[in-house]
């Protein structure tokens, strides 16, 4: 699913307002990085800095940037801070909201972005990535390719 989504996102013009929803380990951050890479832009997580002043400064940014917001960590007031810029983003700004539960995103943000739903990486996909001698244990504790990669290099 993640590969198809990345291909779809990267094969056409990328929207300025994207919402990625999926459980922990579904590859949301990986997709965000792929979008930033395609745009040749920096990826900046602004979840902890979300306020009116920060948002207003985005309008003056002179570099191409993909802004990541973990919406599960945002109050309704913080989400409301995003409404105007999410609807009418500056030319050099792209926004990707990530969440585990779509119901945590306020309806007005949902209506302003395109929503993609990701599934958890499947067992066979992760199993094929394991190069260490502890396949069963690795599959019990690893949910993402990045975690498997770390486990492969742990002695």
Tab-separated table of N, CA, C and O in Angstrom, residues 22 29 70 93 100 115 137:
chain	number	residue	atom	x	y	z
A	22	UNK	N	-3.079	6.620	9.392
A	22	UNK	CA	-2.735	5.208	9.490
A	22	UNK	C	-2.172	4.898	10.854
A	22	UNK	O	-1.738	5.796	11.578
A	29	UNK	N	5.660	8.770	8.054
A	29	UNK	CA	6.861	9.617	7.991
A	29	UNK	C	7.675	9.338	6.730
A	29	UNK	O	8.244	10.255	6.131
A	70	UNK	N	1.779	16.465	13.324
A	70	UNK	CA	1.153	15.273	13.908
A	70	UNK	C	-0.118	15.740	14.596
A	70	UNK	O	-0.104	16.229	15.715
A	93	UNK	N	5.034	26.534	0.276
A	93	UNK	CA	4.710	25.730	1.459
A	93	UNK	C	3.759	24.590	1.116
A	93	UNK	O	2.760	24.780	0.436
A	100	UNK	N	-3.210	8.977	13.472
A	100	UNK	CA	-3.534	7.554	13.577
A	100	UNK	C	-5.031	7.333	13.471
A	100	UNK	O	-5.475	6.272	13.074
A	115	UNK	N	-7.182	13.198	1.569
A	115	UNK	CA	-6.913	12.214	2.609
A	115	UNK	C	-6.441	10.902	1.978
A	115	UNK	O	-7.051	10.402	1.033
A	137	UNK	N	11.793	-13.096	16.787
A	137	UNK	CA	11.884	-12.014	17.763
A	137	UNK	C	11.783	-10.652	17.076
A	137	UNK	O	11.074	-9.758	17.538
